[in-house]
CSV table of C-alpha atoms and ligand atoms in Angstrom, one decimal:
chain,number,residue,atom,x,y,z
A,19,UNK,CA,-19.3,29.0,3.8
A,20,UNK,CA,-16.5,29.9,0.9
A,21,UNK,CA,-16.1,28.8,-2.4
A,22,UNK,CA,-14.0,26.1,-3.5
A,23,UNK,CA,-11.9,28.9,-4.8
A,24,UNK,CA,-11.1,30.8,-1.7
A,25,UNK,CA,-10.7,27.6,-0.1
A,26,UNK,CA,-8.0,26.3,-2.3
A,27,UNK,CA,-6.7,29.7,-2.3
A,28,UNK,CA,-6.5,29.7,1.7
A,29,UNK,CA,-4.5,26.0,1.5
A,30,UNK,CA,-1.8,27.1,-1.3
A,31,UNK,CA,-1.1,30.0,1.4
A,32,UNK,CA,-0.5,28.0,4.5
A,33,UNK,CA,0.0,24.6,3.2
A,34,UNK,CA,3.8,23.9,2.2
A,35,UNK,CA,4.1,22.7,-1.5
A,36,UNK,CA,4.7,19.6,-1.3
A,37,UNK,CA,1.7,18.2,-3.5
A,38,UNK,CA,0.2,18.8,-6.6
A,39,UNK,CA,-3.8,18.8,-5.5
A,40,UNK,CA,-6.5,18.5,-8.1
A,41,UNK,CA,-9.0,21.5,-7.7
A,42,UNK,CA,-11.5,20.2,-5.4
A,43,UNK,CA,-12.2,20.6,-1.8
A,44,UNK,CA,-13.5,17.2,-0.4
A,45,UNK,CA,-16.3,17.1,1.9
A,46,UNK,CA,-18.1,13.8,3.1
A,47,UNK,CA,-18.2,10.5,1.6
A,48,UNK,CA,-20.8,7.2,1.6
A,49,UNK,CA,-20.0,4.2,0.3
A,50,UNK,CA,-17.7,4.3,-3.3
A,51,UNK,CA,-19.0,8.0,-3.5
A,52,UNK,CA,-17.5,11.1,-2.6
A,53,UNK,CA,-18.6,14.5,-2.3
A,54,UNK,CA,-17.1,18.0,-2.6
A,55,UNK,CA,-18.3,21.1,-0.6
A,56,UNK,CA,-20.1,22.1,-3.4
A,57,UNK,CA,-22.0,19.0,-3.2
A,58,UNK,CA,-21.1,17.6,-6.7
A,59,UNK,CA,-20.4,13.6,-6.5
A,60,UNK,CA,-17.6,11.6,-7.4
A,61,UNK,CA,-17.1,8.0,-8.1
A,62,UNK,CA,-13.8,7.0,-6.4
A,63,UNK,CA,-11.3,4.6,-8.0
A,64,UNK,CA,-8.7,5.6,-5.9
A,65,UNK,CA,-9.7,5.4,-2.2
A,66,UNK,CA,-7.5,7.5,-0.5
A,67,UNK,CA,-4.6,5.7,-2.3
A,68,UNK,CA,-5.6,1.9,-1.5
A,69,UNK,CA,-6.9,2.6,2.0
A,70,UNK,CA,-10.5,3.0,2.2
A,71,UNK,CA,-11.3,-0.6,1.0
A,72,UNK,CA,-15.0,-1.0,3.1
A,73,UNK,CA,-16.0,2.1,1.1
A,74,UNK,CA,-17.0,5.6,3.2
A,75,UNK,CA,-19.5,6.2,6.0
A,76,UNK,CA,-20.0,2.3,7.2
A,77,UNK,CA,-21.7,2.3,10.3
A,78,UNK,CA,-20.2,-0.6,11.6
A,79,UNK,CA,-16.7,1.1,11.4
A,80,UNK,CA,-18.0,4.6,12.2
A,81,UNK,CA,-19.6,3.3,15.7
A,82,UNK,CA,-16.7,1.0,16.5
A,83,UNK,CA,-14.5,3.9,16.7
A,84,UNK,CA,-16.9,6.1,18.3
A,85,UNK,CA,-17.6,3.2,21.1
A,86,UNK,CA,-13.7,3.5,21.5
A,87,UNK,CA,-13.1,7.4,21.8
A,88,UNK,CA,-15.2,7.4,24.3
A,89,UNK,CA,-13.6,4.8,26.1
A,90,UNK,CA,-10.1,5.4,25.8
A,91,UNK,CA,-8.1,6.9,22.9
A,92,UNK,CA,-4.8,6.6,24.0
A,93,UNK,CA,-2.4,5.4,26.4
A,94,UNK,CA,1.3,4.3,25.7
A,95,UNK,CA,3.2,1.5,25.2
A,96,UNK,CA,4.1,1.4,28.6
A,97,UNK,CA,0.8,-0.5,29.5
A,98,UNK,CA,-1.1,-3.2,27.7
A,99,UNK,CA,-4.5,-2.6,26.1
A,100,UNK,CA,-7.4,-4.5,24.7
A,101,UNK,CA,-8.3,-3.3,21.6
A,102,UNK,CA,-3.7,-3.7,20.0
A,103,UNK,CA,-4.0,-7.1,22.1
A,104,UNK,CA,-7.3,-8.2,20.0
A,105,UNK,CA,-5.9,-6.9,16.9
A,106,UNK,CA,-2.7,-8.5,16.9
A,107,UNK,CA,-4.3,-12.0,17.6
A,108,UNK,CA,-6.0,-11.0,14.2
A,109,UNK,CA,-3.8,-10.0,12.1
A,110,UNK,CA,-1.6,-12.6,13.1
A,111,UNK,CA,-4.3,-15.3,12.1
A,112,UNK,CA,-5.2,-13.8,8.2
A,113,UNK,CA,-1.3,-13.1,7.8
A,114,UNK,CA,0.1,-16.5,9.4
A,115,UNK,CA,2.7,-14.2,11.1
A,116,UNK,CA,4.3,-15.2,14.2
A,117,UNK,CA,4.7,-11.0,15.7
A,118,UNK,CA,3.5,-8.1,15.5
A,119,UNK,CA,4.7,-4.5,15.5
A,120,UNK,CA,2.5,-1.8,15.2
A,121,UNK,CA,3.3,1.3,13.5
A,122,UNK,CA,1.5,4.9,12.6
A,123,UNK,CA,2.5,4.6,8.4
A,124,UNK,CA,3.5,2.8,6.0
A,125,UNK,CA,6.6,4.1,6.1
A,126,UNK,CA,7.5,3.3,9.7
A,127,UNK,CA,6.6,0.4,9.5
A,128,UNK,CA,9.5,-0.2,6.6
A,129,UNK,CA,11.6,1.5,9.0
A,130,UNK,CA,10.8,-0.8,11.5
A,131,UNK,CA,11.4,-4.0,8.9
A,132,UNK,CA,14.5,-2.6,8.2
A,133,UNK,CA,16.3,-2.2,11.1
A,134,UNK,CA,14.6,-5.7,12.5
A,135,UNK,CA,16.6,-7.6,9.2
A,136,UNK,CA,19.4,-5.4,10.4
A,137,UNK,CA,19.5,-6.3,13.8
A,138,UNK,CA,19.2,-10.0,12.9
A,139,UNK,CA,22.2,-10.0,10.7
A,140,UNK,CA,24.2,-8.1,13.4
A,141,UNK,CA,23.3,-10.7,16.2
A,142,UNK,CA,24.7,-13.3,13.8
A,143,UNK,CA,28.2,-12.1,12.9
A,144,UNK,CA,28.6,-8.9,15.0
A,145,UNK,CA,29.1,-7.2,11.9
A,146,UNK,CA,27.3,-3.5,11.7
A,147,UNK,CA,28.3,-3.5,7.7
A,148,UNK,CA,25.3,-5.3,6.2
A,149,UNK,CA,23.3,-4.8,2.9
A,150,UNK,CA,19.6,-4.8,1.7
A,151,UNK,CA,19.1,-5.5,-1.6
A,152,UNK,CA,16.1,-3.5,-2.5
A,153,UNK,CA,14.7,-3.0,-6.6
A,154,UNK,CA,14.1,-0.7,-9.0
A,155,UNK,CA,11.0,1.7,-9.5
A,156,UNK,CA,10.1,0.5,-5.6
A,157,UNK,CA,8.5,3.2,-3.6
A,158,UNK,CA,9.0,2.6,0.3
A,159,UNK,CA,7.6,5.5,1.6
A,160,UNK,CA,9.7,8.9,2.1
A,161,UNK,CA,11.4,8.6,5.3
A,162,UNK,CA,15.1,8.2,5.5
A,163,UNK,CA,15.4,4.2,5.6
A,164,UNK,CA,12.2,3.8,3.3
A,165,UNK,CA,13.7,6.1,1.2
A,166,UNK,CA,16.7,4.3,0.8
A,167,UNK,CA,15.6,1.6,-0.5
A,168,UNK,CA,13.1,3.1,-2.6
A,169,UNK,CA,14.2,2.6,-6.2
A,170,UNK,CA,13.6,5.9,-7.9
A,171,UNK,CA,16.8,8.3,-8.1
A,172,UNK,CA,14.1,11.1,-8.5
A,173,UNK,CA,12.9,11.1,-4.5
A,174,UNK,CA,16.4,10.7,-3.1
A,175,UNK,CA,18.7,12.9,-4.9
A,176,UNK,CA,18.2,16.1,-3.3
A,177,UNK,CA,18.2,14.2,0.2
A,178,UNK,CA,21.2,12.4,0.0
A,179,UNK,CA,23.2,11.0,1.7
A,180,UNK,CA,20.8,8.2,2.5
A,181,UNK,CA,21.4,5.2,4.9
A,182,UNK,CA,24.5,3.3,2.9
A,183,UNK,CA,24.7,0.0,2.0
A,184,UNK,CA,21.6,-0.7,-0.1
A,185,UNK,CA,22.0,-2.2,-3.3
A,186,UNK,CA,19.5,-2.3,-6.3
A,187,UNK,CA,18.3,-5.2,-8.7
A,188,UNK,CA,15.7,-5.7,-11.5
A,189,UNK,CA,12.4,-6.6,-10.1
A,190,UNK,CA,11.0,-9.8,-11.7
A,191,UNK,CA,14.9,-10.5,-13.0
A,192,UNK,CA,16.6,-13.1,-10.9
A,193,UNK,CA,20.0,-13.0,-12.1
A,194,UNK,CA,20.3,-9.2,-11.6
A,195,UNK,CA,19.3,-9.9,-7.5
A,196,UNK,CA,22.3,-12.7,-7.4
A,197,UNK,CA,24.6,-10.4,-9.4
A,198,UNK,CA,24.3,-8.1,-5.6
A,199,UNK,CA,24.5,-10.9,-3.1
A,200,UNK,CA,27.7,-11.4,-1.1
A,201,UNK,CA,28.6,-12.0,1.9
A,202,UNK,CA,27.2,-8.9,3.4
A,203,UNK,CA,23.7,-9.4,2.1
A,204,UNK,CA,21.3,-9.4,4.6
A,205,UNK,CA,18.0,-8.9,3.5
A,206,UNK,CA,16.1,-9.0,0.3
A,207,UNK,CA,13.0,-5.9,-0.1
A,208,UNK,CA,10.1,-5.6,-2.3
A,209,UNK,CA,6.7,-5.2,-3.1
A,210,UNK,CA,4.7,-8.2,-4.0
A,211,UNK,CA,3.0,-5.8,-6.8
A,212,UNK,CA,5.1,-2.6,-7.2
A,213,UNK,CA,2.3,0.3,-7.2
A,214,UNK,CA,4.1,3.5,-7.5
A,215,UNK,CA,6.4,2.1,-9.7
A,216,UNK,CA,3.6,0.4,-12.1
A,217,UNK,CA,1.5,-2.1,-11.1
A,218,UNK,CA,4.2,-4.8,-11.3
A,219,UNK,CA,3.0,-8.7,-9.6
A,220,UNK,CA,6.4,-10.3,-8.7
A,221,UNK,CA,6.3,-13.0,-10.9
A,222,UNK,CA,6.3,-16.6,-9.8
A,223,UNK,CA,9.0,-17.8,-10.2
A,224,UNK,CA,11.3,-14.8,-9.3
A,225,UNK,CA,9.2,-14.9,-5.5
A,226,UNK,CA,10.3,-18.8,-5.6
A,227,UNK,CA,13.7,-18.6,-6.7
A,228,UNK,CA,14.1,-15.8,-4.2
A,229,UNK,CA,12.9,-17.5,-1.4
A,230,UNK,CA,14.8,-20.2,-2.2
A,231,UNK,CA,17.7,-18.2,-2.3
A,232,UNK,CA,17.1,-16.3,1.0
A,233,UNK,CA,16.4,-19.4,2.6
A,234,UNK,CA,20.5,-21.5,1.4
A,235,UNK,CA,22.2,-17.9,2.9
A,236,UNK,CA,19.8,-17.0,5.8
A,237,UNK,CA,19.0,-14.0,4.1
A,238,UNK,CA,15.4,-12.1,5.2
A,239,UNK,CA,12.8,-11.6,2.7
A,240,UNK,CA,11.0,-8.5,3.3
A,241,UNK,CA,8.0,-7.9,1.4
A,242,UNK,CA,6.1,-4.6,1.6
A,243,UNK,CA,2.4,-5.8,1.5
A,244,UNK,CA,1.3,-1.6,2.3
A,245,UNK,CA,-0.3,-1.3,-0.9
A,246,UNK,CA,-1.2,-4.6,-2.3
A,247,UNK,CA,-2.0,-5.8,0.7
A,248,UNK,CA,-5.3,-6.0,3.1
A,249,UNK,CA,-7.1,-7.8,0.3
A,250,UNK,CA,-6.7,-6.3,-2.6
A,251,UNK,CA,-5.2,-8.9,-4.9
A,252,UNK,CA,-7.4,-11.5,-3.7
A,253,UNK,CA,-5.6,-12.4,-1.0
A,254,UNK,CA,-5.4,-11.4,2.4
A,255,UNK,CA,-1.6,-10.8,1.6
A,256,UNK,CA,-0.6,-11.1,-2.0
A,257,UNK,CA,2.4,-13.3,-1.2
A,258,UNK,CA,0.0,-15.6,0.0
A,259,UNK,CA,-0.7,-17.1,-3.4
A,260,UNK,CA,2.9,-17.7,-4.3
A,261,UNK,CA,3.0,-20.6,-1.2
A,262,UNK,CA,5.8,-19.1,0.7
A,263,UNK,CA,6.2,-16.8,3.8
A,264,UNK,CA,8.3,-14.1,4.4
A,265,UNK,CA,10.4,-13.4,6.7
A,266,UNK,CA,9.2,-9.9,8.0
A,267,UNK,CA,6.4,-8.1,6.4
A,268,UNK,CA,4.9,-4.2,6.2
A,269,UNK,CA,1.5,-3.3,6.0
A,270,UNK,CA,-0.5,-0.4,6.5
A,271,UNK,CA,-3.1,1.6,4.1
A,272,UNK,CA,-6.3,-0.4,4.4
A,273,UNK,CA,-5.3,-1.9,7.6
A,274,UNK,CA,-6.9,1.4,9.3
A,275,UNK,CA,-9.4,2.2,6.5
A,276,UNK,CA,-8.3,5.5,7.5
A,277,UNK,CA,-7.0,5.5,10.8
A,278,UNK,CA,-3.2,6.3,10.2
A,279,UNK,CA,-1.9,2.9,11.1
A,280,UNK,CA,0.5,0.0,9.9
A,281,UNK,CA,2.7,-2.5,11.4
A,282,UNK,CA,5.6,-4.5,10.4
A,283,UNK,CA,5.2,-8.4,11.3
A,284,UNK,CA,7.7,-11.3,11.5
A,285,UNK,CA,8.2,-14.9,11.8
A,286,UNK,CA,8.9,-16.3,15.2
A,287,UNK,CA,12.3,-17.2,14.5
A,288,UNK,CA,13.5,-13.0,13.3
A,289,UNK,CA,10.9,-12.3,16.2
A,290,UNK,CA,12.7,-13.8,18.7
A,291,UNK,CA,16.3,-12.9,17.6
A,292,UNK,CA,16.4,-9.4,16.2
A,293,UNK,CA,14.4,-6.3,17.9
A,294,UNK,CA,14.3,-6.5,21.4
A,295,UNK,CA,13.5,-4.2,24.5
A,296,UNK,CA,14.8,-0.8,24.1
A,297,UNK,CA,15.8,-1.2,20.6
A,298,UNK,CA,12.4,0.1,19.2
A,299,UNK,CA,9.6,2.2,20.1
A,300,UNK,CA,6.8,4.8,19.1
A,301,UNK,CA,4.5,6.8,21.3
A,302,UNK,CA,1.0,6.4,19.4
A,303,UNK,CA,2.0,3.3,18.0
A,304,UNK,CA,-1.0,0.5,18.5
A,305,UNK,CA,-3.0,2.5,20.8
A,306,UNK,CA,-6.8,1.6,21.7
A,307,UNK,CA,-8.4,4.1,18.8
A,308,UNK,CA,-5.5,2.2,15.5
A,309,UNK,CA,-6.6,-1.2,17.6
A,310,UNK,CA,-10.4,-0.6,17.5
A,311,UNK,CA,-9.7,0.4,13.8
A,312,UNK,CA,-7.9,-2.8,12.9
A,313,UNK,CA,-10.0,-4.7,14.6
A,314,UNK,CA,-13.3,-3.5,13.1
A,315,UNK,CA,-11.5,-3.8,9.8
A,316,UNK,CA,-10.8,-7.5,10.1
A,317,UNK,CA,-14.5,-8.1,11.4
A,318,UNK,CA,-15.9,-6.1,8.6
A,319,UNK,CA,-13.6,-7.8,5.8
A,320,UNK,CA,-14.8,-11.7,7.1
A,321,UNK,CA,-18.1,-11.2,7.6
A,322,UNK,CA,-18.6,-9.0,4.0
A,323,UNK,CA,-16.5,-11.6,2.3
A,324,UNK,CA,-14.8,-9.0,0.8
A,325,UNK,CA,-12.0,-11.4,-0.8
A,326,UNK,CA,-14.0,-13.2,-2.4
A,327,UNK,CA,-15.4,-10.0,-3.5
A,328,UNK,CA,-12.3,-8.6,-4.7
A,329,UNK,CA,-11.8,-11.9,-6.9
A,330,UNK,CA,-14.9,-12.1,-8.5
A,331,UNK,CA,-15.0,-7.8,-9.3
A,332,UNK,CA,-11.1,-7.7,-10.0
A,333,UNK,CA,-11.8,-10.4,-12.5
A,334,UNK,CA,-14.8,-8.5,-14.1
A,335,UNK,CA,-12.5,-5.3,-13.9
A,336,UNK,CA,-9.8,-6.9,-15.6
A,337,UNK,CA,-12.2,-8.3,-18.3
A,338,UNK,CA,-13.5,-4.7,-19.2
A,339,UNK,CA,-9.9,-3.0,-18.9
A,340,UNK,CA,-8.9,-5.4,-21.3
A,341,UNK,CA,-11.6,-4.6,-23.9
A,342,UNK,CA,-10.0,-0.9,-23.2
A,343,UNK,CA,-6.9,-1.9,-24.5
A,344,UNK,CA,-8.1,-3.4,-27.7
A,345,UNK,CA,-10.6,-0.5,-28.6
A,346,UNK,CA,-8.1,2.2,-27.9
A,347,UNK,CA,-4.8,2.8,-29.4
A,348,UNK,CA,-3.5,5.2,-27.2
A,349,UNK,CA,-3.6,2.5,-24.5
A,350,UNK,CA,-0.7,-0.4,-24.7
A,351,UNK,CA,-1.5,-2.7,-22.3
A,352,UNK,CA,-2.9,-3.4,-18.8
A,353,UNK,CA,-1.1,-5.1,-15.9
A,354,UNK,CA,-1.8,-5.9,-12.1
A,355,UNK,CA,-4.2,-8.6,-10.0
A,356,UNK,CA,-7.6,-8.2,-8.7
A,357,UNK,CA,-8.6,-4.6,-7.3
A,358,UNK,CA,-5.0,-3.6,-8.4
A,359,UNK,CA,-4.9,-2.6,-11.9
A,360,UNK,CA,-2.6,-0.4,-14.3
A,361,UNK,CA,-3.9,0.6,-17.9
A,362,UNK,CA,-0.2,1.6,-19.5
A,363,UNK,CA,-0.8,4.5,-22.1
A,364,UNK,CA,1.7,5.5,-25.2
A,365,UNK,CA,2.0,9.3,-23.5
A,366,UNK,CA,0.9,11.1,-20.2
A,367,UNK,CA,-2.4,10.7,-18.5
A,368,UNK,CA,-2.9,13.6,-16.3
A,369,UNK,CA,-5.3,15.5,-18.7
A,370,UNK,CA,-7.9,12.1,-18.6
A,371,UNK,CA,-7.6,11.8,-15.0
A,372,UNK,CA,-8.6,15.8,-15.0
A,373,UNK,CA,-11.1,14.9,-17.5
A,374,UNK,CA,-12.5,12.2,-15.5
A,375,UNK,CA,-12.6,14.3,-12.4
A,376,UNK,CA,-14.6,16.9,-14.1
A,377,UNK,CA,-17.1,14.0,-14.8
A,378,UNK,CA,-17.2,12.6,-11.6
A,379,UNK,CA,-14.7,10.5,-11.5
A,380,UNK,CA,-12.1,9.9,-9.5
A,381,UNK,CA,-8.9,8.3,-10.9
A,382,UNK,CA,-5.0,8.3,-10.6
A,383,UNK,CA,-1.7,7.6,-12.2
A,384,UNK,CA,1.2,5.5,-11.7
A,385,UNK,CA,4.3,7.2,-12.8
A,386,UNK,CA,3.2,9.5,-15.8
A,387,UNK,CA,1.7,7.1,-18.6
A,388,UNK,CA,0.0,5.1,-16.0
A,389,UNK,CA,-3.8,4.9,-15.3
A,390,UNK,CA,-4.2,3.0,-11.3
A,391,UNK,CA,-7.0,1.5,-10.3
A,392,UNK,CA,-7.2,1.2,-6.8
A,393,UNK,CA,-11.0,1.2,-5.9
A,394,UNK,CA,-13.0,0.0,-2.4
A,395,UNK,CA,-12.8,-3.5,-2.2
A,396,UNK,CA,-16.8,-3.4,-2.2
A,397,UNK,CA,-17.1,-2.0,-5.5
A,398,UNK,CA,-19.6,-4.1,-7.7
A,399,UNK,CA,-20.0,-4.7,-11.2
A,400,UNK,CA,-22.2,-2.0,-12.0
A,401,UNK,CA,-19.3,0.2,-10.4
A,402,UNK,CA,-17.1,-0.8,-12.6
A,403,UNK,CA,-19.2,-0.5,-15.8
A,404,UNK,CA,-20.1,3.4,-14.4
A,405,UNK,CA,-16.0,3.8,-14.1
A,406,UNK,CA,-15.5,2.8,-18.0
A,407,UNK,CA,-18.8,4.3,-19.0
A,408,UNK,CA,-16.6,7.3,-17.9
A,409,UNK,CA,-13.8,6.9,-18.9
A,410,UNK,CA,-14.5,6.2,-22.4
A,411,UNK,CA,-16.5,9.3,-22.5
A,412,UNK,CA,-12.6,10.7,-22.0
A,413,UNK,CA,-11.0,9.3,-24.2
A,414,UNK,CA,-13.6,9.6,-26.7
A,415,UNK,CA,-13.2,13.3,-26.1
A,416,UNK,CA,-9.3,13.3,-26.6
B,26,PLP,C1,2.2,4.1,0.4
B,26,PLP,C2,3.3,3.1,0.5
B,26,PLP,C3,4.3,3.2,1.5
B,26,PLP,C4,4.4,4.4,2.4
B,26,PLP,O1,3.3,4.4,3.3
B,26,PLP,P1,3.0,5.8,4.1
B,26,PLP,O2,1.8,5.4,5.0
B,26,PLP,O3,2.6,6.8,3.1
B,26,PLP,O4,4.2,6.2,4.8
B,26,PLP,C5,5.3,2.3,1.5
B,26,PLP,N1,5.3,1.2,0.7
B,26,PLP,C6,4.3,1.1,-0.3
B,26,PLP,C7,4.3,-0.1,-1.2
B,26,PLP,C8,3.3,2.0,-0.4
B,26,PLP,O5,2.4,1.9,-1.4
C-alpha cells in the first residue's frame, strides 16, 4: 500500500480540479467514526454532506443491499419492480405526498421539479413563457435548471446563458417575492433551511404568507427538502412543522444514506396535470438496488426513532453551540434547527476546520465565515460534547 502522499498525489493527476480536498485519504467507516488509510480516526460532523444520517457500517443497511445485488441490481423503467414500488408507498406515507418520481441526485430531481411546475403552467394557458421565482444565496445543485435557480452569481457566471426566465427574491422577505410576481409567475422555489447559503429556516410566516399567496394565483410551491430533509430538523420534512404542503418537493442526500438517489414528489392534483408519458425519464432512475436503499432507510429511521432523536440531540447541540457563542468572540451567532446548525464567525473558518481535522474531527463550512454542522442523525450527547471538546481545543489554539 502507498502513502497518503502518493495517493493524493496520484488523484490531483487524473482527477479534474474541480474540488478543493482536504489532505486525507478516506478508508472505512463504523458508526459516527471515520477512518483514513493510515488508520487514524475521525469524528464526523459532516456525513458525506447531510447524507449518511444512520451513521457508517450498519448491518441492517449493509445486508439489505447485499440481499438486493444479489437479486437484481438493475433493470429499467420499462418494467415494474418491487423494491421502487415498496419505496414509493413509503415515502409517500412520511412525506404525505400524492407521487413519486425518482431520481439519481439532488440535482435531477430539481430538474425534474422544474420542468413538472413548468409543464403545469403550460397546460393551463398554452403559454411556454413562464417564470420561477427562486431566492437568493439558494444552492440547487449544478446542473443547468438547478443552476438557474440557484441564487449565487458566483456558480453561474462563467456558464451562462442559463435557462431564462427565473427571477430572484429575498429569502425570509415577503415583499421582495411579491415585488417578482406577475402574470407569468408560475412557480415559487426554495429551501425550507438554506444550507449552502447559511443555515437559513424559512421563517413562519414568510412559508405562510407564501403559501397563501401561491395558493389566490395557482402558483406551485416548490420546496427543496435535499438537505434539510430526511429528518434532520426534526421532522421527516422540515416544511412539515409550518402546517402546509407543497406543491412539488425534492429530496435526495439521506434518502439513500449513500446510494446516489433522490426523487422529486408532488401533490395529486400537479401529478395528474403536468408530467406525463414521454415527457420525463432516466435510465437508473428507481431501480431495485436506490429502492432497497430507500426502503431500508425508512425501516431503519422508524424503528431507531431517529426523529425523535434528532429532537432531543439537536436541542442538546444547540444548547452547547450556544454557550460557543457567548465564550468566544470571534463567533457572532448560531442559526439553524435540530441536526442543522451554523456557528456564524466574524472572518474565515477554513484554518479551524483544518485544525479540527488534524484532531480528529471532521467539520465544514457554509459559505466562508460559516461553521455547518451536519452530523448522523444517531449522534448522542456524548458525541456532541467530544465535537466541542474539539473544537474548543481550536479555537483555544487560534
Ligand atoms: C446538495 C443539494 C442539492 C444538489 O444535490 P446533488 O445530489 O449534489 O445534485 C440541491 N439542493 C440542495 C438544497 C442541496 O443541499
Amino acid at each position: 500500500m502507498g502513502t497518503m502522499e502518493q495517493y493524493i498525489e496520484d488523484a490531483e493527476k487524473a482527477l479534474l480540479h474541480t474540488y478543493n480536498r482536504y489532505q486525507v485519504v478516506l478508508d472505512k467507516g463504523d458508526g459516527v467514526y471515520l477512518y483514513d488509510i493510515e488508520g487514524k480516526k475521525y469524528l464526523d460532523f459532516c456525513a458525506g454532506i447531510a447524507v449518511f444520517a444512520l451513521g457508517y457500517n450498519n448491518k441492517r443497511y449493509n445486508d439489505a443491499l447485499k440481499d438486493q445485488i444479489d437479486k437484481v441490481i438493475h433493470t429499467s423503467n420499462y418494467y415494474y419492480n418491487m423494491p421502487a414500488i415498496e419505496a414509493a408507498k413509503k415515502i409517500k406515507k412520511v412525506s404525505g405526498m400524492d407521487r413519486v418520481f425518482f431520481t439519481n441526485s439532488g440535482a435531477e430531481a430539481v430538474e425534474g421539479a422544474i420542468k413538472a411546475a413548468r409543464k403545469y403552467a403550460y397546460l393551463k394557458d398554452g403559454r411556454t413563457d413562464h417564470e420561477i421565482i427562486a431566492m437568493e444565496h439558494s444552492f440547487h445543485g449544478r446542473t443547468f435548471g438547478a443552476l438557474a435557480v440557484t441564487g449565487n452569481p458566483k456558480y453561474r457566471e462563467a456558464f451562462e446563458p442559463m435557462i431564462g426566465n427565473i427571477r430572484f427574491a429575498k429569502m425570509n422577505d415577503f415583499e421582495s417575492v411579491l415585488e417578482q410576481v406577475n402574470e407569468k409567475t408560475c412557480a415559487i422555489l426554495f429551501e425550507t433551511v438554506q444550507g449552502e447559503g447559511g443555515i437559513y429556516p424559512a421563517e413562519e410566516e414568510f412559508m405562510k404568507s407564501i403559501k397563501k399567496l401561491c395558493e389566490e394565483k395557482d402558483i406551485l410551491l416548490v420546496l427543496d427538502e435535499i438537505q434539510c430533509g430526511m429528518g434532520r430538523t426534526g421532522y421527516m420534512y422540515a416544511w412539515q412543522k409550518y402546517g402546509i404542503r407543497p406543491d412539488i418537493m425534492t429530496t435526495a442526500k439521506a434518502l439513500g444514506c449513500g446510494i446516489p438517489v433522490g426523487a422529486f414528489l408532488l401533490t395529486e392534483q400537479v401529478g395528474a396535470n403536468s408530467l406525463t408519458s414521454g415527457d420525463h425519464g432516466t435510465t437508473y432512475g428507481g431501480n431495485p438496488l436506490a429502492g432497497a436503499a430507500i426502503n431500508i432507510v425508512l425501516d431503519l429511521f422508524e424503528e431507531n426513532h431517529i426523529i425523535d432523536n434528532v429532537k432531543e440531540t439537536g436541542a442538546y447541540l444547540e444548547k452547547k453551540l450556544d454557550a460557543l457563542v457567548s465564550e468566544y468572540d470571534c463567533i457572532e451567532t448560531r442559526r439553524g434547527v435540530g441536526l442543522m446548525q451554523g456557528l456564524v464567525f466574524n472572518r474565515p473558518v477554513g484554518d479551524i476546520i483544518t485544525k479540527a481535522l488534524d484532531r480528529g474531527l471532521i467539520l465544514i463550512n457554509a459559505g466562508t465565515d460559516i461553521i455547518r454542522f451536519v452530523p448522523p442523525l444517531i449522534i448522542t450527547k456524548e458525541h456532541v460534547d467530544e465535537m466541542t471538546a474539539i473544537l474548543k481545543t481550536c479555537l483555544d489554539a487560534e
